Short mmCIF file of N, CA and C in Angstrom, two decimals:
data_model
loop_
_atom_site.label_atom_id
_atom_site.label_comp_id
_atom_site.label_asym_id
_atom_site.label_seq_id
_atom_site.Cartn_x
_atom_site.Cartn_y
_atom_site.Cartn_z
N GLY A 1 6.07 -19.50 7.71
CA GLY A 1 6.63 -20.62 8.52
C GLY A 1 8.06 -20.90 8.11
N MET A 2 8.66 -21.74 8.88
CA MET A 2 10.00 -22.22 8.66
C MET A 2 10.08 -23.77 8.74
N ASN A 3 11.12 -24.30 8.17
CA ASN A 3 11.40 -25.74 8.21
C ASN A 3 10.17 -26.53 7.74
N GLY A 4 9.48 -26.05 6.67
CA GLY A 4 8.39 -26.83 6.13
C GLY A 4 7.07 -26.60 6.77
N LEU A 5 7.00 -25.85 7.82
CA LEU A 5 5.74 -25.56 8.52
C LEU A 5 5.05 -24.38 7.92
N HIS A 6 3.69 -24.37 7.90
CA HIS A 6 3.02 -23.23 7.37
C HIS A 6 2.87 -22.15 8.45
N LYS A 7 2.77 -20.93 8.13
CA LYS A 7 2.70 -19.84 8.98
C LYS A 7 1.21 -19.79 9.53
N ASP A 8 1.15 -19.82 10.89
CA ASP A 8 -0.11 -19.79 11.56
C ASP A 8 -0.03 -18.89 12.69
N MET A 9 -0.52 -17.64 12.53
CA MET A 9 -0.37 -16.59 13.58
C MET A 9 -1.21 -16.88 14.75
N LYS A 10 -2.37 -17.52 14.69
CA LYS A 10 -3.19 -17.89 15.80
C LYS A 10 -2.44 -18.90 16.68
N LEU A 11 -1.82 -19.91 16.05
CA LEU A 11 -1.09 -20.92 16.78
C LEU A 11 0.21 -20.24 17.45
N SER A 12 0.81 -19.35 16.69
CA SER A 12 1.91 -18.59 17.17
C SER A 12 1.54 -17.82 18.48
N TYR A 13 0.36 -17.26 18.48
CA TYR A 13 -0.09 -16.52 19.69
C TYR A 13 -0.32 -17.48 20.86
N VAL A 14 -0.80 -18.65 20.60
CA VAL A 14 -1.04 -19.62 21.68
C VAL A 14 0.29 -19.93 22.32
N TRP A 15 1.39 -20.24 21.46
CA TRP A 15 2.68 -20.60 22.01
C TRP A 15 3.36 -19.44 22.67
N CYS A 16 3.25 -18.23 22.11
CA CYS A 16 3.82 -17.03 22.73
C CYS A 16 3.19 -16.87 24.08
N SER A 17 1.91 -16.99 24.20
CA SER A 17 1.18 -16.79 25.46
C SER A 17 1.68 -17.84 26.51
N LYS A 18 1.92 -19.04 26.09
CA LYS A 18 2.36 -20.05 27.00
C LYS A 18 3.78 -19.72 27.46
N ALA A 19 4.57 -19.24 26.58
CA ALA A 19 5.95 -18.83 26.92
C ALA A 19 5.96 -17.63 27.91
N ALA A 20 5.08 -16.70 27.57
CA ALA A 20 4.94 -15.49 28.45
C ALA A 20 4.47 -15.87 29.84
N ASP A 21 3.47 -16.79 29.83
CA ASP A 21 2.96 -17.31 31.18
C ASP A 21 4.05 -17.93 32.00
N HIS A 22 5.11 -18.45 31.41
CA HIS A 22 6.24 -19.05 32.04
C HIS A 22 7.46 -18.12 32.24
N ASN A 23 7.09 -16.78 32.09
CA ASN A 23 8.10 -15.74 32.33
C ASN A 23 9.20 -15.60 31.29
N SER A 24 8.96 -16.01 30.08
CA SER A 24 9.86 -15.95 28.98
C SER A 24 9.85 -14.51 28.46
N VAL A 25 10.99 -13.91 28.39
CA VAL A 25 11.05 -12.54 27.87
C VAL A 25 10.65 -12.47 26.37
N ARG A 26 11.21 -13.37 25.65
CA ARG A 26 10.86 -13.45 24.23
C ARG A 26 9.38 -13.73 24.02
N GLY A 27 8.80 -14.60 24.86
CA GLY A 27 7.38 -14.85 24.77
C GLY A 27 6.57 -13.64 25.04
N MET A 28 6.95 -12.83 26.04
CA MET A 28 6.25 -11.58 26.39
C MET A 28 6.34 -10.62 25.22
N ALA A 29 7.51 -10.50 24.63
CA ALA A 29 7.78 -9.60 23.53
C ALA A 29 6.86 -9.98 22.28
N ASP A 30 6.91 -11.26 21.94
CA ASP A 30 6.16 -11.77 20.80
C ASP A 30 4.69 -11.62 21.04
N LYS A 31 4.24 -11.99 22.22
CA LYS A 31 2.79 -11.89 22.55
C LYS A 31 2.30 -10.38 22.54
N GLY A 32 3.22 -9.48 23.08
CA GLY A 32 2.91 -8.09 23.08
C GLY A 32 2.78 -7.53 21.66
N PHE A 33 3.70 -7.95 20.78
CA PHE A 33 3.69 -7.50 19.43
C PHE A 33 2.44 -7.92 18.72
N GLN A 34 2.08 -9.23 18.89
CA GLN A 34 0.85 -9.73 18.28
C GLN A 34 -0.39 -9.09 18.79
N LEU A 35 -0.48 -8.87 20.10
CA LEU A 35 -1.62 -8.22 20.67
C LEU A 35 -1.71 -6.74 20.17
N HIS A 36 -0.59 -6.07 20.14
CA HIS A 36 -0.66 -4.68 19.79
C HIS A 36 -1.05 -4.46 18.33
N PHE A 37 -0.62 -5.27 17.51
CA PHE A 37 -0.91 -5.15 16.04
C PHE A 37 -2.04 -6.04 15.57
N GLY A 38 -2.60 -6.89 16.41
CA GLY A 38 -3.72 -7.75 16.06
C GLY A 38 -3.32 -8.85 15.10
N ALA A 39 -2.08 -9.40 15.27
CA ALA A 39 -1.61 -10.47 14.41
C ALA A 39 -1.97 -11.85 14.96
N GLY A 40 -3.02 -12.41 14.47
CA GLY A 40 -3.47 -13.74 14.87
C GLY A 40 -4.31 -13.75 16.11
N VAL A 41 -4.74 -12.51 16.58
CA VAL A 41 -5.50 -12.39 17.79
C VAL A 41 -6.18 -11.01 17.71
N ASP A 42 -7.28 -10.86 18.47
CA ASP A 42 -7.93 -9.54 18.44
C ASP A 42 -7.01 -8.54 19.01
N LYS A 43 -6.99 -7.35 18.40
CA LYS A 43 -6.14 -6.27 18.73
C LYS A 43 -6.36 -5.79 20.14
N ASP A 44 -5.31 -5.65 20.97
CA ASP A 44 -5.38 -5.05 22.28
C ASP A 44 -4.11 -4.27 22.51
N GLU A 45 -4.15 -3.02 22.02
CA GLU A 45 -2.91 -2.10 22.03
C GLU A 45 -2.45 -1.94 23.45
N VAL A 46 -3.29 -1.76 24.39
CA VAL A 46 -2.81 -1.42 25.80
C VAL A 46 -1.98 -2.54 26.36
N THR A 47 -2.57 -3.84 26.34
CA THR A 47 -1.87 -4.94 26.85
C THR A 47 -0.64 -5.24 26.05
N GLY A 48 -0.73 -5.08 24.71
CA GLY A 48 0.42 -5.33 23.89
C GLY A 48 1.60 -4.35 24.21
N ALA A 49 1.31 -3.10 24.37
CA ALA A 49 2.36 -2.15 24.67
C ALA A 49 2.90 -2.41 26.10
N ALA A 50 2.02 -2.86 27.03
CA ALA A 50 2.49 -3.18 28.39
C ALA A 50 3.54 -4.34 28.30
N LEU A 51 3.21 -5.42 27.56
CA LEU A 51 4.08 -6.54 27.46
C LEU A 51 5.40 -6.16 26.73
N LEU A 52 5.32 -5.31 25.73
CA LEU A 52 6.53 -4.87 25.06
C LEU A 52 7.42 -4.10 26.03
N GLY A 53 6.72 -3.27 26.89
CA GLY A 53 7.47 -2.48 27.93
C GLY A 53 8.20 -3.32 28.94
N ILE A 54 7.49 -4.48 29.39
CA ILE A 54 8.14 -5.39 30.25
C ILE A 54 9.30 -6.07 29.62
N ALA A 55 9.08 -6.52 28.36
CA ALA A 55 10.23 -7.16 27.67
C ALA A 55 11.48 -6.21 27.49
N ALA A 56 11.12 -4.99 27.12
CA ALA A 56 12.20 -4.05 27.01
C ALA A 56 12.97 -3.75 28.29
N GLY A 57 12.24 -3.74 29.35
CA GLY A 57 12.81 -3.56 30.67
C GLY A 57 13.69 -4.76 31.07
N ARG A 58 13.41 -5.90 30.44
CA ARG A 58 14.20 -7.14 30.76
C ARG A 58 15.15 -7.39 29.65
N ASP A 59 15.67 -6.35 28.96
CA ASP A 59 16.67 -6.42 27.97
C ASP A 59 16.44 -7.14 26.73
N HIS A 60 15.20 -7.02 26.15
CA HIS A 60 14.81 -7.54 24.82
C HIS A 60 15.06 -6.40 23.84
N ALA A 61 16.05 -6.52 23.03
CA ALA A 61 16.53 -5.36 22.24
C ALA A 61 15.46 -4.96 21.19
N PHE A 62 14.71 -5.86 20.56
CA PHE A 62 13.71 -5.43 19.60
C PHE A 62 12.60 -4.64 20.27
N SER A 63 12.17 -5.10 21.48
CA SER A 63 11.18 -4.35 22.22
C SER A 63 11.68 -2.92 22.59
N CYS A 64 12.94 -2.88 22.98
CA CYS A 64 13.52 -1.49 23.20
C CYS A 64 13.40 -0.66 21.95
N TYR A 65 13.76 -1.27 20.78
CA TYR A 65 13.68 -0.54 19.52
C TYR A 65 12.27 -0.11 19.19
N ILE A 66 11.29 -1.00 19.40
CA ILE A 66 9.85 -0.64 19.16
C ILE A 66 9.45 0.59 20.03
N LEU A 67 9.79 0.50 21.36
CA LEU A 67 9.41 1.62 22.27
C LEU A 67 10.11 2.96 21.85
N GLY A 68 11.40 2.82 21.48
CA GLY A 68 12.19 3.96 21.05
C GLY A 68 11.65 4.53 19.80
N THR A 69 11.32 3.74 18.81
CA THR A 69 10.77 4.19 17.54
C THR A 69 9.48 4.87 17.75
N HIS A 70 8.59 4.30 18.49
CA HIS A 70 7.23 4.94 18.68
C HIS A 70 7.23 6.14 19.53
N SER A 71 8.17 6.18 20.47
CA SER A 71 8.40 7.41 21.28
C SER A 71 8.90 8.58 20.40
N TYR A 72 9.78 8.15 19.48
CA TYR A 72 10.30 9.18 18.49
C TYR A 72 9.20 9.77 17.64
N LYS A 73 8.31 8.87 17.21
CA LYS A 73 7.26 9.31 16.23
C LYS A 73 6.00 9.71 16.90
N GLY A 74 5.78 9.36 18.24
CA GLY A 74 4.56 9.67 18.89
C GLY A 74 3.37 8.76 18.41
N THR A 75 3.74 7.52 18.27
CA THR A 75 2.75 6.50 17.79
C THR A 75 2.75 5.40 18.78
N LEU A 76 1.99 4.34 18.52
CA LEU A 76 1.79 3.15 19.46
C LEU A 76 1.14 3.57 20.72
N GLY A 77 0.42 4.69 20.72
CA GLY A 77 -0.20 5.19 21.91
C GLY A 77 0.77 5.89 22.86
N LEU A 78 2.00 6.12 22.43
CA LEU A 78 3.02 6.85 23.22
C LEU A 78 3.07 8.27 22.75
N PRO A 79 3.27 9.18 23.70
CA PRO A 79 3.49 10.55 23.33
C PRO A 79 4.86 10.71 22.66
N LYS A 80 5.00 11.74 21.80
CA LYS A 80 6.31 12.00 21.21
C LYS A 80 7.22 12.54 22.30
N ASP A 81 8.23 11.81 22.57
CA ASP A 81 9.13 12.12 23.66
C ASP A 81 10.64 11.78 23.24
N HIS A 82 11.36 12.73 22.77
CA HIS A 82 12.72 12.35 22.28
C HIS A 82 13.67 11.91 23.33
N LYS A 83 13.52 12.34 24.59
CA LYS A 83 14.39 11.82 25.68
C LYS A 83 14.18 10.37 25.88
N PHE A 84 12.88 10.00 25.93
CA PHE A 84 12.47 8.60 26.13
C PHE A 84 12.90 7.78 24.95
N ALA A 85 12.77 8.32 23.72
CA ALA A 85 13.16 7.61 22.48
C ALA A 85 14.59 7.35 22.55
N LYS A 86 15.40 8.39 22.84
CA LYS A 86 16.87 8.22 22.89
C LYS A 86 17.30 7.09 23.87
N TYR A 87 16.60 7.10 25.04
CA TYR A 87 16.97 6.02 26.04
C TYR A 87 16.76 4.67 25.47
N TRP A 88 15.54 4.41 24.93
CA TRP A 88 15.29 3.01 24.42
C TRP A 88 16.08 2.67 23.22
N LEU A 89 16.22 3.65 22.30
CA LEU A 89 17.12 3.30 21.06
C LEU A 89 18.47 3.03 21.45
N SER A 90 19.03 3.83 22.35
CA SER A 90 20.41 3.56 22.85
C SER A 90 20.58 2.21 23.46
N LYS A 91 19.55 1.87 24.31
CA LYS A 91 19.57 0.59 24.98
C LYS A 91 19.50 -0.57 23.98
N ALA A 92 18.70 -0.40 22.98
CA ALA A 92 18.61 -1.44 21.97
C ALA A 92 19.98 -1.74 21.30
N LEU A 93 20.58 -0.64 20.89
CA LEU A 93 21.91 -0.86 20.23
C LEU A 93 22.96 -1.41 21.22
N GLU A 94 22.94 -0.92 22.44
CA GLU A 94 23.94 -1.41 23.44
C GLU A 94 23.75 -2.91 23.63
N LEU A 95 22.49 -3.39 23.77
CA LEU A 95 22.24 -4.79 23.95
C LEU A 95 22.73 -5.64 22.75
N ILE A 96 22.50 -5.11 21.57
CA ILE A 96 22.97 -5.86 20.39
C ILE A 96 24.45 -5.90 20.31
N GLN A 97 25.08 -4.74 20.54
CA GLN A 97 26.53 -4.60 20.41
C GLN A 97 27.25 -5.42 21.44
N ASP A 98 26.64 -5.53 22.70
CA ASP A 98 27.28 -6.17 23.84
C ASP A 98 26.89 -7.69 23.85
N GLY A 99 26.01 -8.09 22.91
CA GLY A 99 25.58 -9.52 22.90
C GLY A 99 24.78 -9.88 24.16
N GLU A 100 24.03 -8.92 24.71
CA GLU A 100 23.34 -9.06 25.93
C GLU A 100 21.84 -9.20 25.67
N ASP A 101 21.38 -9.27 24.39
CA ASP A 101 19.97 -9.22 24.08
C ASP A 101 19.27 -10.56 24.57
N ASN A 102 18.14 -10.39 25.22
CA ASN A 102 17.29 -11.51 25.67
C ASN A 102 16.38 -11.98 24.67
N GLY A 103 16.55 -11.69 23.39
CA GLY A 103 15.62 -12.01 22.34
C GLY A 103 16.38 -12.73 21.23
N ARG A 104 15.97 -12.53 20.01
CA ARG A 104 16.67 -13.12 18.87
C ARG A 104 17.45 -12.12 17.99
N GLY A 105 17.65 -10.93 18.62
CA GLY A 105 18.42 -9.94 17.85
C GLY A 105 17.52 -9.05 17.05
N MET A 106 18.13 -8.22 16.24
CA MET A 106 17.36 -7.29 15.37
C MET A 106 17.82 -7.45 13.95
N ALA A 107 17.00 -7.20 12.97
CA ALA A 107 17.34 -7.18 11.61
C ALA A 107 18.30 -6.02 11.30
N ILE A 108 19.13 -6.18 10.31
CA ILE A 108 20.07 -5.14 9.97
C ILE A 108 19.32 -3.83 9.62
N ASP A 109 18.21 -3.92 8.91
CA ASP A 109 17.42 -2.71 8.63
C ASP A 109 16.95 -2.01 9.87
N ASP A 110 16.57 -2.70 10.90
CA ASP A 110 16.16 -2.16 12.11
C ASP A 110 17.26 -1.50 12.86
N ILE A 111 18.40 -2.22 12.90
CA ILE A 111 19.66 -1.57 13.51
C ILE A 111 20.02 -0.29 12.79
N GLU A 112 19.97 -0.30 11.50
CA GLU A 112 20.33 0.97 10.76
C GLU A 112 19.33 2.04 11.08
N ALA A 113 18.09 1.72 11.06
CA ALA A 113 17.05 2.68 11.40
C ALA A 113 17.26 3.29 12.85
N CYS A 114 17.55 2.41 13.72
CA CYS A 114 17.85 2.87 15.13
C CYS A 114 18.99 3.81 15.17
N GLU A 115 20.03 3.50 14.40
CA GLU A 115 21.24 4.36 14.39
C GLU A 115 20.93 5.73 13.79
N ARG A 116 20.04 5.67 12.73
CA ARG A 116 19.60 6.97 12.08
C ARG A 116 18.79 7.84 13.00
N MET A 117 17.84 7.22 13.69
CA MET A 117 17.07 7.99 14.61
C MET A 117 17.90 8.56 15.75
N LEU A 118 18.80 7.77 16.29
CA LEU A 118 19.71 8.33 17.36
C LEU A 118 20.58 9.51 16.81
N LYS A 119 21.05 9.28 15.60
CA LYS A 119 21.87 10.39 15.03
C LYS A 119 21.06 11.69 14.91
N GLU A 120 19.82 11.51 14.49
CA GLU A 120 18.87 12.68 14.35
C GLU A 120 18.64 13.29 15.71
N LEU A 121 18.40 12.44 16.70
CA LEU A 121 18.10 12.93 18.08
C LEU A 121 19.29 13.67 18.63
N GLU A 122 20.52 13.13 18.38
CA GLU A 122 21.71 13.72 19.01
C GLU A 122 22.02 15.02 18.25
N GLY A 123 21.61 15.15 16.96
CA GLY A 123 21.87 16.37 16.21
C GLY A 123 20.78 17.40 16.39
N GLY A 124 19.76 17.03 17.08
CA GLY A 124 18.69 18.03 17.36
C GLY A 124 17.74 18.25 16.20
N THR A 125 17.85 17.40 15.15
CA THR A 125 16.97 17.55 14.01
C THR A 125 16.00 16.33 14.00
N GLU A 126 14.92 16.44 13.24
CA GLU A 126 13.96 15.38 13.25
C GLU A 126 13.86 14.77 11.85
N MET A 127 13.71 13.44 11.80
CA MET A 127 13.55 12.75 10.58
C MET A 127 12.07 12.90 10.11
N PRO A 128 11.96 12.89 8.82
CA PRO A 128 10.53 12.97 8.29
C PRO A 128 9.81 11.60 8.74
N PRO A 129 8.46 11.70 8.87
CA PRO A 129 7.75 10.41 9.20
C PRO A 129 7.82 9.37 8.15
#
């Protein structure tokens, strides 16, 4: 938690759901992440991935990064698809660099990982898992 509040993933899911129900991109992304990974709620990978996809399509950089990363690795129920990965990873970086992200940004480590994967994809070599 932050600002003296304790961390409560179940309550977080309730609020993310309310935000998503009101068409919030960040709410959809957070709800999708929690559903997909079972954080504070029963795991539902399909609905979680769908919400992450909607958020990515609506310019949520971290969701773009998640889709790109898992397309690169062939995880999250996505097939390994380097063209798809390159698209979403490039979009994540463009959104961050242009200040057009509809979320809260990305951590420096995630930005660096995104850059590394793109470099590998552009060079035609693959990073180890």
